[in-house]
PDB file of C-alpha atoms in Angstrom:
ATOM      1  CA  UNK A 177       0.000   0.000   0.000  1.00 52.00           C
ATOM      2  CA  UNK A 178       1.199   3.502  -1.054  1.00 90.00           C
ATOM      3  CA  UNK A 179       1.915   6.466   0.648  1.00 96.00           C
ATOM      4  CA  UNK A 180      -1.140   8.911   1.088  1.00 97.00           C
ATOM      5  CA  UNK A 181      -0.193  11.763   3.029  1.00 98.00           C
ATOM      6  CA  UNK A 182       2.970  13.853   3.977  1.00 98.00           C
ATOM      7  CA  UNK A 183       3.262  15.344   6.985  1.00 98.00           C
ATOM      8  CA  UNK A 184       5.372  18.551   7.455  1.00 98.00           C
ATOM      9  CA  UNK A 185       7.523  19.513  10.466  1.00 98.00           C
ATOM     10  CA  UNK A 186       7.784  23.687   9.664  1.00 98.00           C
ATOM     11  CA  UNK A 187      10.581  24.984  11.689  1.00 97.00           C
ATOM     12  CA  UNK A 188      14.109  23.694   9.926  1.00 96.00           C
ATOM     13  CA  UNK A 189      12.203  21.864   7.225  1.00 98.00           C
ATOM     14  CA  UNK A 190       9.640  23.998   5.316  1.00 98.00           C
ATOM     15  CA  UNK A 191      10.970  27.307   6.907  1.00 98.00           C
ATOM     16  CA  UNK A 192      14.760  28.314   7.390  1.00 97.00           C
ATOM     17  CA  UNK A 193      14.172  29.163  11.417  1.00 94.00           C
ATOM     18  CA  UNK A 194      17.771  29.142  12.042  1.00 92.00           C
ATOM     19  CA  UNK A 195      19.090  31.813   9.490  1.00 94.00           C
ATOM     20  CA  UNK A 196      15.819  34.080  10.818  1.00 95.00           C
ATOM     21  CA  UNK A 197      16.829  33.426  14.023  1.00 90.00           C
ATOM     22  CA  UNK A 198      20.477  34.255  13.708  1.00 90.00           C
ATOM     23  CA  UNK A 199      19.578  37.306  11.681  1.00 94.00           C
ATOM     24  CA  UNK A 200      16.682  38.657  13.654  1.00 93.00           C
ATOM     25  CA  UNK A 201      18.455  38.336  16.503  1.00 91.00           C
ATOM     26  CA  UNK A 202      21.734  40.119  15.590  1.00 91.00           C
ATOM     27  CA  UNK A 203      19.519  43.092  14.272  1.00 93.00           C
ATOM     28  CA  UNK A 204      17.280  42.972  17.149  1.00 93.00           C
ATOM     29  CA  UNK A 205      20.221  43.147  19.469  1.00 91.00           C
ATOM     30  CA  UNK A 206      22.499  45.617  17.525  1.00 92.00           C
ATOM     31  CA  UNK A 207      19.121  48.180  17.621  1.00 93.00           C
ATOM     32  CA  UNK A 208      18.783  47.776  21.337  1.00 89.00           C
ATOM     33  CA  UNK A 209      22.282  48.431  21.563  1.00 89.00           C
ATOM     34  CA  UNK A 210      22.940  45.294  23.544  1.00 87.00           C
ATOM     35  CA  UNK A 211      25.547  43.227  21.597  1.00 83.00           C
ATOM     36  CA  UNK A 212      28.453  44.887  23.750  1.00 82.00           C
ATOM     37  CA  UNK A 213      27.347  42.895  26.567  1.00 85.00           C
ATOM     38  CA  UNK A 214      27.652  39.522  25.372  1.00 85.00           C
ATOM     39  CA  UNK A 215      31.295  40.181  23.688  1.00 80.00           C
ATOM     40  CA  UNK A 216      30.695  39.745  20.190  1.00 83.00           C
ATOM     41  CA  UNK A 217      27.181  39.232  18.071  1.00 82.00           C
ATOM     42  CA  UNK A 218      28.890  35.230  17.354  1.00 86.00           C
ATOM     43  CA  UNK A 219      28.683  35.001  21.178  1.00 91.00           C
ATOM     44  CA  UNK A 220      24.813  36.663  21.942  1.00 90.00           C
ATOM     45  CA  UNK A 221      23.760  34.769  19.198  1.00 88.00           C
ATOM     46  CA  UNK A 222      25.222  31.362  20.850  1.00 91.00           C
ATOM     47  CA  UNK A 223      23.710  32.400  24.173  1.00 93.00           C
ATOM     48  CA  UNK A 224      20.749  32.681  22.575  1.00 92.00           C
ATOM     49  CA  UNK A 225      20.761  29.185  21.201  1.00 90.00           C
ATOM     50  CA  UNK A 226      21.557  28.108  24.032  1.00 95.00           C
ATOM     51  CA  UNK A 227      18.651  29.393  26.484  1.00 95.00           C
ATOM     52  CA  UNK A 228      16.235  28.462  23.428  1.00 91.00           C
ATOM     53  CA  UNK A 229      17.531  24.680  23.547  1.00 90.00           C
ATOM     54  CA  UNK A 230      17.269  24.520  27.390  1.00 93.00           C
ATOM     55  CA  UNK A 231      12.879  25.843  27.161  1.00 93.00           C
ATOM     56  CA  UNK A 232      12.125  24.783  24.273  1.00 85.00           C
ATOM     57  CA  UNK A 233      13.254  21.367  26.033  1.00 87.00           C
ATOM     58  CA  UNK A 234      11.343  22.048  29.520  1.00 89.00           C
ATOM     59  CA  UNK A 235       7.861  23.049  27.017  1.00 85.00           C
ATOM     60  CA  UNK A 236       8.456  19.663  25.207  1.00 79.00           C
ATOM     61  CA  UNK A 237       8.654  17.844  28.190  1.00 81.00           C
ATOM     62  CA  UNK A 238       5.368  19.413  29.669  1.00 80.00           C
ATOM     63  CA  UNK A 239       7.469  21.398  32.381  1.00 80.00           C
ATOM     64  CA  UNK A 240       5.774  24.942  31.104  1.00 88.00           C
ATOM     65  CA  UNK A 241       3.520  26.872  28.768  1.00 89.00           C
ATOM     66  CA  UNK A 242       4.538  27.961  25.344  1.00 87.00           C
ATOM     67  CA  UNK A 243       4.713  31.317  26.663  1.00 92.00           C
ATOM     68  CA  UNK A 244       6.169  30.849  29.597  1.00 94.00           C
ATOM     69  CA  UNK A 245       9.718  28.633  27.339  1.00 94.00           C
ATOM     70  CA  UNK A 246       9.484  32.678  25.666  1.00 94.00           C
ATOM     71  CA  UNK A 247       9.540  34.294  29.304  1.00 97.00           C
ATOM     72  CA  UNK A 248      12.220  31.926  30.478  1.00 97.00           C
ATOM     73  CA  UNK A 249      14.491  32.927  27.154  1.00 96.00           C
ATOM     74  CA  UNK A 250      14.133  36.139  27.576  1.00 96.00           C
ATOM     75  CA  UNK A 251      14.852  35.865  31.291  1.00 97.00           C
ATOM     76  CA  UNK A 252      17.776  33.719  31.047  1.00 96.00           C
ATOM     77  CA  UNK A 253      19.032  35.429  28.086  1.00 95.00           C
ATOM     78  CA  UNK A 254      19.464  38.883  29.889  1.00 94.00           C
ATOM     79  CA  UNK A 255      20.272  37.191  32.870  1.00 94.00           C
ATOM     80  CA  UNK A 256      17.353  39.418  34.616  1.00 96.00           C
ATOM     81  CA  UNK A 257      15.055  36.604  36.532  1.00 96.00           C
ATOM     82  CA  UNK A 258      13.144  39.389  38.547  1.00 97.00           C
ATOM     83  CA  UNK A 259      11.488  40.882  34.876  1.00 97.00           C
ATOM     84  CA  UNK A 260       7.861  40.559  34.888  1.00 97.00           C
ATOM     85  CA  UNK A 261       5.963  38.615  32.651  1.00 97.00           C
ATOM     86  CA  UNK A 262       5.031  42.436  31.124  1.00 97.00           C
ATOM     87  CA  UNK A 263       8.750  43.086  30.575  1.00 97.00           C
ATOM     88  CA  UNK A 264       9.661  40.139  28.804  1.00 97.00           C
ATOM     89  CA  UNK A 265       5.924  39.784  27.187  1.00 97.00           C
ATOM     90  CA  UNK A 266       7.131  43.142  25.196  1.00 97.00           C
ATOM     91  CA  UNK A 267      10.918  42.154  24.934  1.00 96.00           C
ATOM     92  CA  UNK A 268       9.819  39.379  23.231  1.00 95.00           C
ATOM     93  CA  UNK A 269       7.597  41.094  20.485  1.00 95.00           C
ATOM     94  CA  UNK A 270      10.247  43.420  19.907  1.00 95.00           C
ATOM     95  CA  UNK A 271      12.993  41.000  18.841  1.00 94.00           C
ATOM     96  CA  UNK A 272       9.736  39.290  16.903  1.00 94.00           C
ATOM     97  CA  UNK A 273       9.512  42.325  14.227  1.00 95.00           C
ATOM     98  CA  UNK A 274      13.257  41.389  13.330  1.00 96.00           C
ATOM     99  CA  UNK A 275      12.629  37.794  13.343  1.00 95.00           C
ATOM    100  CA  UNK A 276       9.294  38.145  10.955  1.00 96.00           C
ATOM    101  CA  UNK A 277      11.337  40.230   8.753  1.00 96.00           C
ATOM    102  CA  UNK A 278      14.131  37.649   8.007  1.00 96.00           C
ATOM    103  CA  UNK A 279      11.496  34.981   7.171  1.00 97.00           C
ATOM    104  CA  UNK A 280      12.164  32.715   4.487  1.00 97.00           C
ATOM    105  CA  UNK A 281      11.018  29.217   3.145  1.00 98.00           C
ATOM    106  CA  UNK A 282      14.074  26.928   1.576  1.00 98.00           C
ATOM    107  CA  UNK A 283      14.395  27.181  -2.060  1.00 98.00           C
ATOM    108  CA  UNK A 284      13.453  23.879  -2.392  1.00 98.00           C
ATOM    109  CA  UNK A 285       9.977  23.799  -0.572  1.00 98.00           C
ATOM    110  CA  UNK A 286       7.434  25.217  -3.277  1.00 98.00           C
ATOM    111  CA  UNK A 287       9.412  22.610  -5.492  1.00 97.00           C
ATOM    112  CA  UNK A 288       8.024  19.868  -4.165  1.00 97.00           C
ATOM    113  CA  UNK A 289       5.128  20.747  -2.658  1.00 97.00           C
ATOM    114  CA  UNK A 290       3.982  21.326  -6.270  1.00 97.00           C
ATOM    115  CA  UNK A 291       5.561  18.337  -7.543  1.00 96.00           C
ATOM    116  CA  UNK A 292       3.253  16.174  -4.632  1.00 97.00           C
ATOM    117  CA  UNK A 293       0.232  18.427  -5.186  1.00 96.00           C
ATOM    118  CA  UNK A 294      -2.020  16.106  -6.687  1.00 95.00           C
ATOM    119  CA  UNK A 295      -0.385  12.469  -5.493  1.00 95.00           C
ATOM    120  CA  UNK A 296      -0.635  13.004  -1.897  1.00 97.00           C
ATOM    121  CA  UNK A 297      -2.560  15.145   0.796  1.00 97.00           C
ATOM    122  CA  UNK A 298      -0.596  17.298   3.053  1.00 98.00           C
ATOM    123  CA  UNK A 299      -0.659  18.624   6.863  1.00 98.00           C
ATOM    124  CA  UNK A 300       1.890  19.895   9.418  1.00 98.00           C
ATOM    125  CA  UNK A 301       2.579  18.544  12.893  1.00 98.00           C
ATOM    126  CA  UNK A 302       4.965  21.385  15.085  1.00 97.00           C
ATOM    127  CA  UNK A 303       5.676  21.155  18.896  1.00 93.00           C
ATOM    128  CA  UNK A 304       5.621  25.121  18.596  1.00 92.00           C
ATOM    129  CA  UNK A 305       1.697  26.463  18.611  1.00 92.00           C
ATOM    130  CA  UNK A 306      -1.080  26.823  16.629  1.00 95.00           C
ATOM    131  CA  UNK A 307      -1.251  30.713  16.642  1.00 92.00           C
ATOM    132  CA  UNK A 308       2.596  30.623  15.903  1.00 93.00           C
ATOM    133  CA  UNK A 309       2.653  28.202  13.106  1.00 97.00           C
ATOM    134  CA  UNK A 310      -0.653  29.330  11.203  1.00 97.00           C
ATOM    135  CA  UNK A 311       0.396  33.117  11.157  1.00 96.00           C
ATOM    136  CA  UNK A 312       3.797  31.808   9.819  1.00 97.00           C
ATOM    137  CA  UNK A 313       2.454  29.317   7.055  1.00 98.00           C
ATOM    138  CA  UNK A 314       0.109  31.865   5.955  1.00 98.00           C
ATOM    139  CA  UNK A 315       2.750  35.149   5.802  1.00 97.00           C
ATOM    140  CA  UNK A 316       4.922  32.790   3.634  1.00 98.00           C
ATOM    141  CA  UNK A 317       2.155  32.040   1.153  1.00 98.00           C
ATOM    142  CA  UNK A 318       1.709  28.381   2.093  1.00 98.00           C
ATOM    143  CA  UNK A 319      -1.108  27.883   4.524  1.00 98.00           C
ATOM    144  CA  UNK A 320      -3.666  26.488   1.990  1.00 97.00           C
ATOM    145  CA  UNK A 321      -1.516  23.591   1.126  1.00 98.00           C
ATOM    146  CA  UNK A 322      -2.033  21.945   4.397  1.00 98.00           C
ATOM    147  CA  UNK A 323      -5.276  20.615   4.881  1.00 97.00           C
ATOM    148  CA  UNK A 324      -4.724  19.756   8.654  1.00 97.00           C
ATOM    149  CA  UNK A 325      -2.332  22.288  10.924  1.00 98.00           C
ATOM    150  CA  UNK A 326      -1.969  20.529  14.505  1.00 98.00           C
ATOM    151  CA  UNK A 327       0.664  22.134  16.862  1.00 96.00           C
ATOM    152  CA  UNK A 328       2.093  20.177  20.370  1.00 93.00           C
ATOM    153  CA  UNK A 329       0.396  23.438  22.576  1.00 88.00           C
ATOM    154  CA  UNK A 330      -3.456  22.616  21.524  1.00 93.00           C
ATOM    155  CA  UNK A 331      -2.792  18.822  21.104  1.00 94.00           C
ATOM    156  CA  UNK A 332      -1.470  18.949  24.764  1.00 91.00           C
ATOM    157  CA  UNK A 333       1.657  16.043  23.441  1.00 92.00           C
ATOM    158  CA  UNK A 334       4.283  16.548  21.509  1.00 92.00           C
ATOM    159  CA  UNK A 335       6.957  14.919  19.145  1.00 95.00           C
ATOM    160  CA  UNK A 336       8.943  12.463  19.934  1.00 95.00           C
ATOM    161  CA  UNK A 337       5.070  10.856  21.785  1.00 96.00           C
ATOM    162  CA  UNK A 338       3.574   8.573  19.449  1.00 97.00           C
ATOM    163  CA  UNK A 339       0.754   9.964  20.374  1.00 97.00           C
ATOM    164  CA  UNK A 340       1.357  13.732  18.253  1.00 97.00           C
ATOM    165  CA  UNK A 341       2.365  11.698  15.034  1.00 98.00           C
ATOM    166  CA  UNK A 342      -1.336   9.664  15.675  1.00 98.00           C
ATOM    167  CA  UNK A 343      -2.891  12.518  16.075  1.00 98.00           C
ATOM    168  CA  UNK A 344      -2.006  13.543  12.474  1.00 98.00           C
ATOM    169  CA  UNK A 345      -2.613  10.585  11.074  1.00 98.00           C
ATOM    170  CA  UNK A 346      -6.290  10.166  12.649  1.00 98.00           C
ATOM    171  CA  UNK A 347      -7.267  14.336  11.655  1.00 98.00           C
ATOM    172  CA  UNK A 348      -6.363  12.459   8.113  1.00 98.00           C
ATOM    173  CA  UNK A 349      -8.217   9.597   8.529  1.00 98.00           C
ATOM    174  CA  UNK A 350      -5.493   7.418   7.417  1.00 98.00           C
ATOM    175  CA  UNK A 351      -3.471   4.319   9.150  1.00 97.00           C
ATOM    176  CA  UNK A 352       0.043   5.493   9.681  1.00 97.00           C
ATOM    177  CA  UNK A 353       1.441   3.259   7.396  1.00 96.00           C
ATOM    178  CA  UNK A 354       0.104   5.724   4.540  1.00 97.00           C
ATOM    179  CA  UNK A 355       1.866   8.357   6.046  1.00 98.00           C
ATOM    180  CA  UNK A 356       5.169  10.067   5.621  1.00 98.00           C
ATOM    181  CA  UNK A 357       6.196  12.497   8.363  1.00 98.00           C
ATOM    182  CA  UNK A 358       9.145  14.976   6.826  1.00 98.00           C
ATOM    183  CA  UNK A 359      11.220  16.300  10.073  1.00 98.00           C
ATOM    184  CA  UNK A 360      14.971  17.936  10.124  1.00 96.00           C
ATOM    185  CA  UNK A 361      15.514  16.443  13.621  1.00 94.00           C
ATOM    186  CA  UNK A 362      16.786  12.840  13.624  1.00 93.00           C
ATOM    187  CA  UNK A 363      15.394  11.994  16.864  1.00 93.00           C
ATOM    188  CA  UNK A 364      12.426  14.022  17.537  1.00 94.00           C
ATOM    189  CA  UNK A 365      11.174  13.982  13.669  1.00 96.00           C
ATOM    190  CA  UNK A 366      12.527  10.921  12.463  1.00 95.00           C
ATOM    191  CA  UNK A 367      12.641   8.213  15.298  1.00 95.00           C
ATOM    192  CA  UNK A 368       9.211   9.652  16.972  1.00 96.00           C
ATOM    193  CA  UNK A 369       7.765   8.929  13.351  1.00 97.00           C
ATOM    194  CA  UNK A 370       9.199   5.857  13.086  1.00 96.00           C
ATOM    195  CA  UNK A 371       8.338   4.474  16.683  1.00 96.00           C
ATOM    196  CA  UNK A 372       4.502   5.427  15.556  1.00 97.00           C
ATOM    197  CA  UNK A 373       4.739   2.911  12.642  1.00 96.00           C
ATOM    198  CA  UNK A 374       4.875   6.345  10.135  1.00 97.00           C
ATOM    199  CA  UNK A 375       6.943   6.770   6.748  1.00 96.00           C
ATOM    200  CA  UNK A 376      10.248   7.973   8.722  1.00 97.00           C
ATOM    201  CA  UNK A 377      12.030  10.993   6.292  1.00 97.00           C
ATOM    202  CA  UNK A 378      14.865  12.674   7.888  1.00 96.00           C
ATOM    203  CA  UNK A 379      15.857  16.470   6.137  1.00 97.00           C
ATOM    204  CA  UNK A 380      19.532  17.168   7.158  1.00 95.00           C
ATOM    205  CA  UNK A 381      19.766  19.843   5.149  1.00 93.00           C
ATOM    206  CA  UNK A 382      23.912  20.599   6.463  1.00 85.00           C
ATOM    207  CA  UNK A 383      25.024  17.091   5.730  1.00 83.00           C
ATOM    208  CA  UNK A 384      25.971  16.449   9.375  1.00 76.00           C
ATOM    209  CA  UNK A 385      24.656  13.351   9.706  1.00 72.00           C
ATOM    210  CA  UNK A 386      26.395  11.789   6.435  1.00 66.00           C
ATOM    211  CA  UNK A 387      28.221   9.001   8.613  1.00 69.00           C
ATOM    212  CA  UNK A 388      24.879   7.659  10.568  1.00 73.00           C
ATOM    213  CA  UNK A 389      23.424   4.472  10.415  1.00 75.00           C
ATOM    214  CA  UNK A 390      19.831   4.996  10.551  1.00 81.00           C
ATOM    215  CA  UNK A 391      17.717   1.648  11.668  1.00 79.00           C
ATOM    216  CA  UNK A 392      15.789   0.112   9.288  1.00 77.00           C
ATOM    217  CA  UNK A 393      12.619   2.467   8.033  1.00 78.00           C
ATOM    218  CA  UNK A 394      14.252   5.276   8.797  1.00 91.00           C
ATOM    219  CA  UNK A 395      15.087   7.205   5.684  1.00 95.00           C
ATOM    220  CA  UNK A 396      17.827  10.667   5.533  1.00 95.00           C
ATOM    221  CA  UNK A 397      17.455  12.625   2.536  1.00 96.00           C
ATOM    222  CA  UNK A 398      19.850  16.045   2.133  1.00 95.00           C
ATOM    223  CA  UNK A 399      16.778  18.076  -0.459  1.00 97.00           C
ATOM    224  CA  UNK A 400      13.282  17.614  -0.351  1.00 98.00           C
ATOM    225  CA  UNK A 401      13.397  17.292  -4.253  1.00 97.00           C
ATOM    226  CA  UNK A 402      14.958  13.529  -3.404  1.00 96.00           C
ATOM    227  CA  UNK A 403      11.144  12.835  -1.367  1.00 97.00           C
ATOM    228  CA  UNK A 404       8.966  12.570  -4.508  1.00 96.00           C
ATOM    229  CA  UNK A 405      11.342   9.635  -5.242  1.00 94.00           C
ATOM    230  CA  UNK A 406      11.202   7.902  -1.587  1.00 94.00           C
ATOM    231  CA  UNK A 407       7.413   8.211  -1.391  1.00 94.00           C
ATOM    232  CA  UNK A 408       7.186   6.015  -4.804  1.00 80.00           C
ATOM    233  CA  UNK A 409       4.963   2.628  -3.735  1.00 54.00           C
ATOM    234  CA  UNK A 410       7.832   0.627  -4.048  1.00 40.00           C
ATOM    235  CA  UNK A 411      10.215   2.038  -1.222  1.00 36.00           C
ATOM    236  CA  UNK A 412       7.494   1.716   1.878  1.00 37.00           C
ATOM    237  CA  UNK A 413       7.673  -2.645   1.200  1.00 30.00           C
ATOM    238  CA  UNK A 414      10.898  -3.868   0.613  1.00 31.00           C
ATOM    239  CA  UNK A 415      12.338  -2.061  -1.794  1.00 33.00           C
ATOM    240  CA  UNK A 416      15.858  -0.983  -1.706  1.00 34.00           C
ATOM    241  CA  UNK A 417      16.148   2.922  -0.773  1.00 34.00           C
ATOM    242  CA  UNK A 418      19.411   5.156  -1.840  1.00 35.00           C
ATOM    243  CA  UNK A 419      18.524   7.484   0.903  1.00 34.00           C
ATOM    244  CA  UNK A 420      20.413   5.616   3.851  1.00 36.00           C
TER     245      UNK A 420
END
């Protein structure tokens, strides 16, 4: 049995979050004149990595709210724990005008998304949130190709749970064995899908993980214009993938 559906990861995948990120953040920083503090922009931008990593961790693991992880970076970032949610509430949506303005999907996105238009439905399963991730799909022009948008902050679990990937799959109406779940994170993206019996597709879009040995029906691909390929009805059942 063929593959029916793809389901999108956004951040790292469909969208280029780390280069708006970086960028964002470096002009966000250089107009609030606060780059002077951290040593050099190589070194905020790090820290800020860094204190995303550590909440964004604690929100997957149920530890806080979505906004609270944002409170916490902001917090941790500044190294100010006594701001008020207030304070870091408009902190935040100052560094977002930079972010918003850096936004960008990966040249090869539209690419296959047209290429899979009419052979398979789409949707997107984030562990960010659904206000987050619908305003985003829908400034870069792609909201309407998704006919199911399910975020880990509504669905109250998120990725690597079984139970997220499911969640997709039954808003689809299809077994999970017809579905394909397209992630840039190797454990969160591609061994969650995997562990919930869907189509596994790794993006590592930098090449790092060239030397790993993915178990069997997990698949790495380094451009989306190789899925079209892996989703044929051949690959799912036995048949020999060049994607590793």
């Amino acid at each position: 049995m063929s593959i029916r559906a793809v389901v999108w990861d956004v951040d790292d995948t469909l969208f280029d979050y780390t280069t708006a990120d970086r960028e964002g953040m470096r002009s966000y920083l250089t107009t609030e004149r606060l780059l002077d503090r951290f040593g050099t922009a190589e070194e905020a931008l790090a820290r800020w990595r860094e204190v995303t990593d550590q909440q964004w961790a604690r929100f997957s693991a149920g530890g806080i709210t979505f906004e609270d992880q944002r409170r916490d970076r902001v917090r941790a970032f500044l190294e100010r724990p006594e701001l008020t949610d207030a304070e870091t509430d408009a902190w935040f949506r100052r560094y977002i005008t930079h972010y918003e303005a850096a936004w960008s999907l990966f040249p090869d996105v539209l690419p296959v998304l047209d290429a899979l238009a009419a052979s398979h439905r789409h949707a997107v399963l984030s562990n960010s949130s659904i206000h987050v991730q619908d305003h985003k799909l829908r400034v870069l022009g792609v909201h309407d190709r998704f006919e199911v948008i399910l975020c880990a902050a509504e669905l109250g679990v998120s990725k690597p749970e079984a139970g997220a990937f499911l969640a997709a799959c039954e808003a689809l109406s299809l077994p999970p064995h017809q579905v394909a779940y397209v992630g840039d994170h190797p454990e969160i993206d591609g061994r969650g899908a995997a562990d919930a019996g869907l189509l596994s597709v790794w993006i590592d879009r930098y090449g790092g993980g060239a030397t790993v040995e993915l178990p069997s029906g997990r698949h790495r691909i380094v451009s989306l214009a190789e899925l079209p390929a892996l989703l044929g009805p051949d690959t799912r059942f036995g048949a020999q993938s060049t994607f590793g």
